[in-house]
Short mmCIF file of C-alpha atoms and ligand atoms in Angstrom, two decimals:
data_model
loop_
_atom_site.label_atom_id
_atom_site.label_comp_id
_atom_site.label_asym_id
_atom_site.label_seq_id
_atom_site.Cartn_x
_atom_site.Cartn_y
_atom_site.Cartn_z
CA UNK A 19 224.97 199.13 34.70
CA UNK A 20 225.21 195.56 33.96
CA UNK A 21 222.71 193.74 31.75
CA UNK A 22 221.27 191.22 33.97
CA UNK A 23 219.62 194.86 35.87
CA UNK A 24 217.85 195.90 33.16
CA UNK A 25 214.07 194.77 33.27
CA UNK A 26 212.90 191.71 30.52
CA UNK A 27 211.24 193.29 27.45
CA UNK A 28 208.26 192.68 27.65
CA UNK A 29 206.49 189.53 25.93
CA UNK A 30 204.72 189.24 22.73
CA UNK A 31 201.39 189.03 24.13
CA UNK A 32 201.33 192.07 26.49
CA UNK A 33 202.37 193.72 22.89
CA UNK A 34 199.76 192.69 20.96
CA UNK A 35 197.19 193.29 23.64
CA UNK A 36 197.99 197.16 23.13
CA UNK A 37 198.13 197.08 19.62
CA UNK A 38 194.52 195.07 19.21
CA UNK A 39 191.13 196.44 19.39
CA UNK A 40 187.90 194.52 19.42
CA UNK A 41 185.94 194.61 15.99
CA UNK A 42 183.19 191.77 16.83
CA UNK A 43 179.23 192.60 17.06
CA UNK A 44 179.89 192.18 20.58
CA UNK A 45 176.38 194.22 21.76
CA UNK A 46 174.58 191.82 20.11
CA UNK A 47 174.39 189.15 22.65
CA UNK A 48 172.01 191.73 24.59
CA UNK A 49 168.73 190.83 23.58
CA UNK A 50 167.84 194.22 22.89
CA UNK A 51 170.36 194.71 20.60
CA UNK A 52 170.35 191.18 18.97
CA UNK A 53 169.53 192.57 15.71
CA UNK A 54 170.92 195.47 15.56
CA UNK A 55 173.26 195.69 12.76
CA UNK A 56 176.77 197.52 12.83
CA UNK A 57 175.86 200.41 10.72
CA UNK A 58 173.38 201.18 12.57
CA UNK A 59 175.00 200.59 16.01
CA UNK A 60 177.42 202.78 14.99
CA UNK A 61 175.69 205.88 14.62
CA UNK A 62 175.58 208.70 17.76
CA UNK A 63 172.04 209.21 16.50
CA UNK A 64 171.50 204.98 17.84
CA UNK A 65 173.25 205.74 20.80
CA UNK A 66 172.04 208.90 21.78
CA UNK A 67 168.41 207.64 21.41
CA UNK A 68 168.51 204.13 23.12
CA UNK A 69 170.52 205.88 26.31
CA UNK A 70 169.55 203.37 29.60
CA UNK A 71 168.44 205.96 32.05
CA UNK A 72 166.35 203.54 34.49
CA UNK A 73 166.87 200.50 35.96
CA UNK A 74 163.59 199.07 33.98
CA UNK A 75 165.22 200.18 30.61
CA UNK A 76 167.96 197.86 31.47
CA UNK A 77 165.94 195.10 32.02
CA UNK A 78 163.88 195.06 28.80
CA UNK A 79 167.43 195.37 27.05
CA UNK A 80 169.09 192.51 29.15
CA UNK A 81 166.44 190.21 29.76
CA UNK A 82 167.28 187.35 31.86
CA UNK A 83 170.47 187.22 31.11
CA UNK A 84 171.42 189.49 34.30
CA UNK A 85 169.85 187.66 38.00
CA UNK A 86 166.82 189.15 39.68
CA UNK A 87 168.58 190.03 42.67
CA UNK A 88 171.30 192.20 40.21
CA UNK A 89 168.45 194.58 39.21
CA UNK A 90 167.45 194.97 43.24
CA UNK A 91 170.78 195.63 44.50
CA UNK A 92 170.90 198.17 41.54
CA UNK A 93 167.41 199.76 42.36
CA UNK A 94 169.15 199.89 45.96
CA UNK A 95 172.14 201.54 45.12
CA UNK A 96 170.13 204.33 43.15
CA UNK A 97 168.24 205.30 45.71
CA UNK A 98 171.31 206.82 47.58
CA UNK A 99 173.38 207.58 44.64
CA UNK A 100 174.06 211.61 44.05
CA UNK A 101 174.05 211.15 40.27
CA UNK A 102 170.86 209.45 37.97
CA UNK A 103 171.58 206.76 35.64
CA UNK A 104 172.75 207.10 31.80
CA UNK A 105 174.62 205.04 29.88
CA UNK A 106 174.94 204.89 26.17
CA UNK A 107 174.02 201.28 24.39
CA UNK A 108 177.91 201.20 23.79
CA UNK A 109 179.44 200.85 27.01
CA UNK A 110 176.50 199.04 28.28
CA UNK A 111 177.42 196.16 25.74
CA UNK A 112 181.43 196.48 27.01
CA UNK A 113 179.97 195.13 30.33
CA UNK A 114 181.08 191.35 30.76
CA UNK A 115 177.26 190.37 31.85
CA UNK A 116 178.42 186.82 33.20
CA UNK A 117 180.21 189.05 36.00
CA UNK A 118 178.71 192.33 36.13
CA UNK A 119 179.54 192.62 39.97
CA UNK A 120 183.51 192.58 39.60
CA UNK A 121 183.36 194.70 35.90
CA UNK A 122 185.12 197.90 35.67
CA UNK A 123 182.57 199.32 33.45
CA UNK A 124 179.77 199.01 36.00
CA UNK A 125 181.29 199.63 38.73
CA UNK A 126 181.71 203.02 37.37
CA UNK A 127 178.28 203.97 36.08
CA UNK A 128 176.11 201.57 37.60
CA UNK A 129 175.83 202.03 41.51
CA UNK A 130 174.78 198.84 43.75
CA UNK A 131 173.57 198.84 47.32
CA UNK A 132 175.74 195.66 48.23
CA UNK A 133 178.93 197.86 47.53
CA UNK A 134 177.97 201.11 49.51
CA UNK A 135 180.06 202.35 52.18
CA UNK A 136 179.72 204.71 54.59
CA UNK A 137 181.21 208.01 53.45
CA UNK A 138 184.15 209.70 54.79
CA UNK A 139 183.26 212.14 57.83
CA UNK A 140 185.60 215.02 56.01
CA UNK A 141 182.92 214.91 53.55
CA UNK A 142 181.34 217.82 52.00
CA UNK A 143 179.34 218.22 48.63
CA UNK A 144 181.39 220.70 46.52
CA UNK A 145 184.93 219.26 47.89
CA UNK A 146 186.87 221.19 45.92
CA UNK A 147 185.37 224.82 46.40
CA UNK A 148 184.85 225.27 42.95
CA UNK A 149 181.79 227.51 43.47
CA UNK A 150 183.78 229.12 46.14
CA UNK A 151 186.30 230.12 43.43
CA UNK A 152 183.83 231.25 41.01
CA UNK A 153 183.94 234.86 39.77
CA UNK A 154 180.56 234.46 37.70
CA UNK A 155 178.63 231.43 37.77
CA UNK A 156 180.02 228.59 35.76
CA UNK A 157 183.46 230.00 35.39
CA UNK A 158 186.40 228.46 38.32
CA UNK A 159 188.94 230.44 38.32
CA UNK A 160 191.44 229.14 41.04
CA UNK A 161 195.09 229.02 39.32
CA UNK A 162 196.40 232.49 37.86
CA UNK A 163 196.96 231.88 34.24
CA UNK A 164 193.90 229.65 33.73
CA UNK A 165 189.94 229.05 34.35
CA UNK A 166 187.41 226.17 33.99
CA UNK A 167 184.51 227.22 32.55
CA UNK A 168 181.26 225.11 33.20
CA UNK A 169 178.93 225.73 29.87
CA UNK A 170 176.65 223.06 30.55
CA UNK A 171 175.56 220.60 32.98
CA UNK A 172 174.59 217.74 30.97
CA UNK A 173 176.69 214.22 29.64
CA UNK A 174 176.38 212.06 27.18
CA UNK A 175 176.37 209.31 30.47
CA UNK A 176 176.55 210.05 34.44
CA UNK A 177 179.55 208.65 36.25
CA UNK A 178 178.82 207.73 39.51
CA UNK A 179 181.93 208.90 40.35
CA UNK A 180 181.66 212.28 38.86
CA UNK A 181 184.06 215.25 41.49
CA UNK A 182 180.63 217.61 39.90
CA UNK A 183 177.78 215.92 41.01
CA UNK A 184 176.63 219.30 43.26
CA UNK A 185 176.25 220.62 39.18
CA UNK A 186 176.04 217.97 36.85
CA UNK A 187 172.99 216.02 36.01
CA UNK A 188 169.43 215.53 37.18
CA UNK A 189 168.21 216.15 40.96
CA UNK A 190 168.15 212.85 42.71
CA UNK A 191 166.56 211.45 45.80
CA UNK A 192 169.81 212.80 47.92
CA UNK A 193 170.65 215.75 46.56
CA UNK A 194 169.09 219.06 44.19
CA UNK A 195 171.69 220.52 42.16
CA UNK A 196 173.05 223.77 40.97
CA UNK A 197 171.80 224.38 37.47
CA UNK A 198 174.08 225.38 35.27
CA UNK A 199 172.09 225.26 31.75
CA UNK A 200 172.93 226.54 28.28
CA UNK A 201 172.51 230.54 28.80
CA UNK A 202 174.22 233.12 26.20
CA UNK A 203 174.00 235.60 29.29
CA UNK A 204 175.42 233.37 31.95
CA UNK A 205 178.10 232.87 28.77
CA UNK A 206 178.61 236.36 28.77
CA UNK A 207 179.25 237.55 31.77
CA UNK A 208 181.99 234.62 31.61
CA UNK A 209 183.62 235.85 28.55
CA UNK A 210 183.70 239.44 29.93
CA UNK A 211 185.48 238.18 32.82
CA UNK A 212 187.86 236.50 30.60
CA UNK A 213 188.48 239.60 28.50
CA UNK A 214 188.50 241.59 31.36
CA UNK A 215 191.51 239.30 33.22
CA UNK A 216 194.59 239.81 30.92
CA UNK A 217 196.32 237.16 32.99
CA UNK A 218 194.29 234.62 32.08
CA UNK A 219 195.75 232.74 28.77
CA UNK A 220 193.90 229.00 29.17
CA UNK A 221 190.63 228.06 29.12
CA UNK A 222 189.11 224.42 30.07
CA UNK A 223 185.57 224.17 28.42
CA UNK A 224 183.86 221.64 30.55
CA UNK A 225 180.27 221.32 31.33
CA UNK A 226 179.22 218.71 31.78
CA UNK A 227 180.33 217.64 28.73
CA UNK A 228 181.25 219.37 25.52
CA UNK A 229 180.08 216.67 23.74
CA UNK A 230 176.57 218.06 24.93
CA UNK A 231 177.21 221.40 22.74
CA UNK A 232 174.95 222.40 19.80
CA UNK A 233 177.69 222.76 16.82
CA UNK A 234 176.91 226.63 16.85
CA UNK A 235 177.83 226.58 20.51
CA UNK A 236 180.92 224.54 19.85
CA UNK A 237 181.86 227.36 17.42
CA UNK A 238 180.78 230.55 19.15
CA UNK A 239 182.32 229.61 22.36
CA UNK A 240 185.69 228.64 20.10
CA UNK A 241 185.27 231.95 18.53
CA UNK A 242 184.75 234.16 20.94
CA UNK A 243 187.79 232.90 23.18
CA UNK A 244 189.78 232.69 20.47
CA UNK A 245 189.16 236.50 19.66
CA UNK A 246 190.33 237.20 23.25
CA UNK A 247 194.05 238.39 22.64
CA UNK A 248 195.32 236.89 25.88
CA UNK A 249 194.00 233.42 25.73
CA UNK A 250 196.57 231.92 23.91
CA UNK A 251 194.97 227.56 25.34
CA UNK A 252 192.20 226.30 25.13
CA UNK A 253 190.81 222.86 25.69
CA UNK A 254 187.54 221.44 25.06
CA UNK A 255 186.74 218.44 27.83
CA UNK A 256 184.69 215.62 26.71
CA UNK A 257 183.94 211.74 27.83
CA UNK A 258 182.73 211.69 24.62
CA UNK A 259 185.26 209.28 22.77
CA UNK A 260 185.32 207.41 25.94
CA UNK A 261 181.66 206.50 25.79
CA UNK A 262 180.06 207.32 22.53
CA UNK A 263 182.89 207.61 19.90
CA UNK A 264 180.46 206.94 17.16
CA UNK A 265 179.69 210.91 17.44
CA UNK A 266 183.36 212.00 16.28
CA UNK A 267 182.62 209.75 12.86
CA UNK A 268 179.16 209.94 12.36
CA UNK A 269 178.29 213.74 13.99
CA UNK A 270 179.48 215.71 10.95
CA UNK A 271 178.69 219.23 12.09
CA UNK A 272 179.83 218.80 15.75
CA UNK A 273 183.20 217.08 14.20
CA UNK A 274 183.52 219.99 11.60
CA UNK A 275 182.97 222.80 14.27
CA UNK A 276 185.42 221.10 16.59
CA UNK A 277 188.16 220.94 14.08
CA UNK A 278 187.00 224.23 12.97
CA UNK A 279 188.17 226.27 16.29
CA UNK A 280 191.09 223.62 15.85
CA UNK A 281 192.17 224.85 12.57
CA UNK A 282 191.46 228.54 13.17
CA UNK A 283 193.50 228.60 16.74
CA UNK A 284 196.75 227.01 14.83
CA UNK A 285 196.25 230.12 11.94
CA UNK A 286 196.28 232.19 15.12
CA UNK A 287 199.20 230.36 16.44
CA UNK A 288 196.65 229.50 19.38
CA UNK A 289 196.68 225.88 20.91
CA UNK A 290 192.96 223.99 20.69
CA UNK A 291 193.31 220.61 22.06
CA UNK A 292 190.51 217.92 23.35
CA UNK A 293 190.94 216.48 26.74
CA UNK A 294 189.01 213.09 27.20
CA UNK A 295 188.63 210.85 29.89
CA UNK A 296 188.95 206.97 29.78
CA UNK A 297 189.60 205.00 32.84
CA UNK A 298 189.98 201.44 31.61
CA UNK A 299 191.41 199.78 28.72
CA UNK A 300 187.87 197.76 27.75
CA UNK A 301 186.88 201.13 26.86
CA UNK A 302 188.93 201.33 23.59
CA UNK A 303 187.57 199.39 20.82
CA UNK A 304 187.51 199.44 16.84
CA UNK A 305 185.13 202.11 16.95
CA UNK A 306 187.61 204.43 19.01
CA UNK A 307 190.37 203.71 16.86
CA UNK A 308 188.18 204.71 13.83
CA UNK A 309 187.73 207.85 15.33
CA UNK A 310 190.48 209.00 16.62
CA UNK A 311 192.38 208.09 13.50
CA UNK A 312 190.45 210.65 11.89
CA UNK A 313 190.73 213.00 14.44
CA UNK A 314 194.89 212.75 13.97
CA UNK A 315 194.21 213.43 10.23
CA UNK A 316 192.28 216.09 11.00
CA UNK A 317 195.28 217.66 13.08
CA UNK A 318 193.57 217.53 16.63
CA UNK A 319 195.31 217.08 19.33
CA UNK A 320 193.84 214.58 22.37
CA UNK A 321 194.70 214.25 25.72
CA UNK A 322 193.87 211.57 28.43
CA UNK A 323 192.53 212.76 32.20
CA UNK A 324 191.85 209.16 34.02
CA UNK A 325 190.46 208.75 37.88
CA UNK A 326 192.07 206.16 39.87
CA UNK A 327 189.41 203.92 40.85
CA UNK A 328 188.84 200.80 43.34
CA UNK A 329 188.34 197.62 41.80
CA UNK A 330 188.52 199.51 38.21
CA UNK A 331 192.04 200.74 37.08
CA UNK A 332 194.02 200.42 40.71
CA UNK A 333 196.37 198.10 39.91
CA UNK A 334 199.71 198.14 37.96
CA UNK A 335 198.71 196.06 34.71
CA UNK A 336 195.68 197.95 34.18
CA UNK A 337 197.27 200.94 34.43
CA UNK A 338 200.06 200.01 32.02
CA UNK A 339 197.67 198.73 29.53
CA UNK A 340 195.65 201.79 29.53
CA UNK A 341 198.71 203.53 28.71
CA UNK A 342 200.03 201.69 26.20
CA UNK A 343 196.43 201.57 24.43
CA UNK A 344 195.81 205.61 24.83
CA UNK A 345 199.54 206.02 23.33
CA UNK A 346 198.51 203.74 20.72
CA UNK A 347 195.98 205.77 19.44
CA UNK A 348 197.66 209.05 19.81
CA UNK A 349 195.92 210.06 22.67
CA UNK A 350 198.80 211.58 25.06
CA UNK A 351 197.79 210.74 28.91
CA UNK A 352 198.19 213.54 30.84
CA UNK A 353 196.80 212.94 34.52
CA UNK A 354 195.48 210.33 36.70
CA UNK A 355 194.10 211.94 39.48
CA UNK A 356 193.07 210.43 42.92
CA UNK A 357 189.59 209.90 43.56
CA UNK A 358 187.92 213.26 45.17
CA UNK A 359 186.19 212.88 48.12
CA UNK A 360 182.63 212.54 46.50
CA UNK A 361 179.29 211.47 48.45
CA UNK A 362 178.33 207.96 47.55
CA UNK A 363 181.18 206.48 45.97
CA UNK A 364 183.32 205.55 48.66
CA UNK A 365 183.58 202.03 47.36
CA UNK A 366 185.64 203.73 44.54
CA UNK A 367 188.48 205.62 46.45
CA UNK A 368 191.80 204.10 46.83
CA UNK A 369 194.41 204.87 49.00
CA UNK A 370 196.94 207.79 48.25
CA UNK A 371 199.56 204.93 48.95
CA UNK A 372 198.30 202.66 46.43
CA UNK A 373 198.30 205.33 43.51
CA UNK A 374 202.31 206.28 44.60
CA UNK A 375 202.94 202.93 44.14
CA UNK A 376 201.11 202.54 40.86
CA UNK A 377 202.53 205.86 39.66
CA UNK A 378 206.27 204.00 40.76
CA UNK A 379 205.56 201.05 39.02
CA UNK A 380 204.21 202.96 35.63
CA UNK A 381 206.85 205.46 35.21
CA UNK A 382 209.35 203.67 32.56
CA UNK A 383 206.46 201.60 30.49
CA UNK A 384 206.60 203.82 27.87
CA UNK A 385 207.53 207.63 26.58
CA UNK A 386 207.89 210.07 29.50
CA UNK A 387 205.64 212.51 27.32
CA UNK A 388 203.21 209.56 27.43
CA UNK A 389 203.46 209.04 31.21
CA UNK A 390 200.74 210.24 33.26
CA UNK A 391 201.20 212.55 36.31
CA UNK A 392 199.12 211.52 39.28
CA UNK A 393 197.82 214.33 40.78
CA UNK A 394 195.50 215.01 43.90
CA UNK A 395 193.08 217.78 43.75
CA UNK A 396 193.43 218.58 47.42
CA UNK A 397 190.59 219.24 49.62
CA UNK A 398 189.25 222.90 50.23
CA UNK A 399 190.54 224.00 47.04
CA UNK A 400 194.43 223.90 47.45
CA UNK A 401 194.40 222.77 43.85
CA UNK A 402 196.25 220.07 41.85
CA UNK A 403 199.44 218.53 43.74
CA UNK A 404 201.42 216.31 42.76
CA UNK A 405 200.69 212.59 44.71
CA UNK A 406 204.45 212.11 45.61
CA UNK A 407 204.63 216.01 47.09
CA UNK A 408 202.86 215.77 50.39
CA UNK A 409 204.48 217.46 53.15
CA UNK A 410 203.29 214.34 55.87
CA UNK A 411 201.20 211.09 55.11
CA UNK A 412 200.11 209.50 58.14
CA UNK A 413 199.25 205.85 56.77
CA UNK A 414 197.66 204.62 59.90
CA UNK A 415 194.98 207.44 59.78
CA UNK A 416 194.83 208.11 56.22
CA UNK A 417 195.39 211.40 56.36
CA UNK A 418 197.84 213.55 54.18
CA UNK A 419 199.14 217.04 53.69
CA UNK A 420 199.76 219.19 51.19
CA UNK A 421 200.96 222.67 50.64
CA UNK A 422 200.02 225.00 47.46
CA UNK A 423 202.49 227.62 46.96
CA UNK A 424 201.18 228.88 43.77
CA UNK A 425 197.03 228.94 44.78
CA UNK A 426 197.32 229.33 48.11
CA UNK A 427 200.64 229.95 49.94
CA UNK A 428 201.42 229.44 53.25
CA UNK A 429 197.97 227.17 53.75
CA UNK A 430 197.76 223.25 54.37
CA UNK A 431 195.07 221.30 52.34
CA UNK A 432 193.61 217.68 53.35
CA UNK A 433 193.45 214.11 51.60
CA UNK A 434 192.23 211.57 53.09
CA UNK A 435 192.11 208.06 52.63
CA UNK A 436 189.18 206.02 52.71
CA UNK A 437 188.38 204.48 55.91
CA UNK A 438 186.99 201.25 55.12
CA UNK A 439 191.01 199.83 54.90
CA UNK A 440 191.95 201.09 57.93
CA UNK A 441 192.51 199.24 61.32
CA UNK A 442 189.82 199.15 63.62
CA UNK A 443 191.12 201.19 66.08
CA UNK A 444 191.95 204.01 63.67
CA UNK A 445 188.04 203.53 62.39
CA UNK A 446 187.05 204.30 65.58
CA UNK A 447 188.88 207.27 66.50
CA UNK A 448 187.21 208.37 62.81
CA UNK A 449 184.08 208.03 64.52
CA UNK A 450 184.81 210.13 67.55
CA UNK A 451 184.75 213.74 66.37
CA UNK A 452 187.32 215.23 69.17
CA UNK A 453 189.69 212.14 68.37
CA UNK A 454 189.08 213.26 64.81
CA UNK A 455 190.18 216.64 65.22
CA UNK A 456 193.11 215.88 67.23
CA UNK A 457 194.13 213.45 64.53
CA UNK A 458 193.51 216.14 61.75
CA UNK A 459 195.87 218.50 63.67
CA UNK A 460 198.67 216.32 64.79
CA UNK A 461 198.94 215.79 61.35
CA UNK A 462 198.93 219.54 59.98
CA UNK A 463 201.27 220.14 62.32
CA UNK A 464 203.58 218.15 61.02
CA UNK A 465 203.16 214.10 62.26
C1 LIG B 25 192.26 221.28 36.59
C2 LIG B 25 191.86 222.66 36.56
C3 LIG B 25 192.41 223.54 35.64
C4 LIG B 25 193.47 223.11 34.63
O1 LIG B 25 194.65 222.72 35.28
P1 LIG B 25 195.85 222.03 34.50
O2 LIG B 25 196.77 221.57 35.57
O3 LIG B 25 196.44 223.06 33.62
O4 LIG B 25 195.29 220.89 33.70
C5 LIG B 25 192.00 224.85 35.68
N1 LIG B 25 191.10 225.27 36.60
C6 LIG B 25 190.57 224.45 37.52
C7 LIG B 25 189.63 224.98 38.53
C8 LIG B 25 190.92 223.10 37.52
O5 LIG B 25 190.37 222.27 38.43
S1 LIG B 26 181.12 212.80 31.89
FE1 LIG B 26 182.43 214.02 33.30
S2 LIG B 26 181.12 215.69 34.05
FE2 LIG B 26 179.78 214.12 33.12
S3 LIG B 26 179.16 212.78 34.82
FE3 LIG B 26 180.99 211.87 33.93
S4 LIG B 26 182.72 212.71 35.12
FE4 LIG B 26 180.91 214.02 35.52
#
């Protein structure tokens, strides 16, 4: 290879934007927060306490510094939304307020009526069959050597994107949920399952959110897995440092019984990692540098599961950036995955082409151990596939293919892309259900 082929380093300002995070009182020019100081911002006692959970919450904090007709398209978008509002003071102050319409921050929390569409006809609330694959209630088990297990069904915020909305959060207008609350019996029968499934060695501790766990929790749920010969993994899944990193400095016994389970798995020779979930580089700040700093002195391991989203992370710089800034601060990312087909949030779903080309572009940037895989969770419960493995993608419909051979063999899964981008004529043979099926099937069989 020549020189002249090999791509331009690239310039110094693309390096220091990676290397840089913000340090100014920037919540501060909320009116609610005006005199806040930084101590006391930065405390998850602040943050859990002033959480916005209603659109007139948001106004007293904001003022007039957001336009009437914001808070009404808001109040509209709610009222079809599958997931209530919360939002910590933190990321609500992240929001560029002079443009909260095109900001990737609200556009993922923060749900407005002028950017609804019409949800994909393939729709259906529990996409992925995860209660389908449950065993006991709360636990997933869908892949042989591993299980999710659901402990609670509370977050620190609600996404609107979230794949869990038939569990997570409170009811809403459009849809009652499963309940999955904080039960030692529900727990058991989940770690008798485990014990009694010697194939099982990894264990994702979701909720919800982790972050939600009383510190006893944190530690008898590390505990009792750990004592479980044959679970060798386990990972404890949290938005936490995403949206609230305060907790990680500030939280001492949640931090101390995190790193507890940490420390005990590696005298066990077991692996205890935390898996977090940031989707745009605006998210990392001083604050998350502080604390994951300390979490790399403490020995913990962190890993990085971001959703490709429309109008937030779906293009190439963004992507790269977020990268760069999660490598930065020694948090490895580990998968993007494509937007599930969730009620509501339509306006969010890209294309499976656009993430293949995003995933093209990305690859290179940086460390292959620090490049993401972008994965679909296919449709029906086919599991994670890789986006570049489809069997046939028929662009003009949107719809692609996928086979499982490890979760389900000799079965075809769905993903679809959102219909909005299509041509006309493809939207209306969407609309028509038999031109829909015969669609669906050409494809299965093969294009
Ligand atoms: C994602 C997931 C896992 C973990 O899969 P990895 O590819 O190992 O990250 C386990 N169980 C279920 C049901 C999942 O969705
Ligand atoms: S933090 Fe995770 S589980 Fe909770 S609402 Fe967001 S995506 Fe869903």
């Amino acid at each position: 290879m020549t020189h002249e082929q090999l791509a331009d380093p690239p310039c110094t300002s693309e390096v220091a934007d990676h290397r840089t995070f913000r340090r100014d009182e920037y919540w501060r020019a909320l009116p609610g927060f005006a005199d806040v100081d930084a101590e006391t911002f930065h405390t998850h006692t602040f943050q859990t306490r002033n959480s916005i959970t209603s659109v007139g919450k948001l106004m007293a904090l904001l003022g007039e510094r957001v336009d009437p007709g914001f808070y009404r398209d808001l109040a509209d978008g709610l009222r079809h939304a599958p997931m209530a509002i919360r939002l910590s003071p933190y990321l609500l102050s992240l929001i560029d307020w002079e443009d909260p319409y095109n900001d990737p921050i609200r556009r993922q929390f923060l749900p407005l009526g002028s950017g609804a569409r019409r949800d994909h006809p393939e729709l259906h609330l529990d996409s992925l069959h995860e209660q389908e694959d449950s065993p006991v209630p709360g636990l997933t088990h869908r892949y042989h050597d591993r299980a999710l297990f659901l402990t609670l069904d509370t977050c620190p915020v609600y996404c609107r994107f979230c794949t869990r909305s038939y569990a997570v959060g409170l009811d809403t207008e459009e849809v009652e949920k499963l309940h999955l609350n904080v039960n030692l019996e529900r727990w058991k029968a989940v770690f008798d399952y485990v014990s009694g499934t010697p194939h099982l060695e990894d264990i994702v501790i979701s909720g919800g959110d982790t972050y939600q766990l009383r510190p006893e929790h944190v530690r008898f749920i590390g505990d009792t897995l750990l004592d479980i010969d044959h679970v060798r993994r386990m990972r404890f899944a949290t938005k936490g440092p995403a949206v609230m990193p305060q907790k990680i400095l500030t939280d001492d016994a949640w931090r101390e019984a995190l790193v507890g389970v940490v420390s005990r798995g590696r005298s066990m020779h077991k692996e205890v990692v935390l898996h977090t979930h940031f989707n745009h580089p605006n998210e990392m700040t001083g604050v998350t540098q502080d604390a994951m700093n300390l979490l790399a002195e403490l020995g913990v391991t962190v890993r990085n599961q971001a959703v490709l989203q429309r109008g937030v992370n779906d293009d190439l710089a963004t992507m790269q950036s977020l990268t760069k800034r999660l490598s930065h601060l020694n948090i490895q990312p580990y998968y993007v995955f494509f937007h599930d087909l969730v009620a509501g949030v339509e306006d969010l779903r890209t294309t499976l082409r656009a993430g293949i080309e995003i995933e093209k572009g990305l690859r290179g940037t940086t460390s292959g151990f620090n490049t993401p895989t972008f994965v679909v969770d296919t449709l029906g419960g086919g599991g994670k596939r890789d986006c570049h493995s489809y069997e046939t993608y028929d662009e003009e419909n949107g719809i692609a293919v996928f086979t499982s051979p490890t979760v389900r063999p000799g079965r075809r899964f769905f993903y679809f892309d959102p219909i909005d981008g299509l041509s006309e004529e493809a939207q209306a043979r969407w609309a028509d259900p038999a031109a829909r099926r015969q669609m669906m099937d050409r494809v299965l069989a093969g294009g």
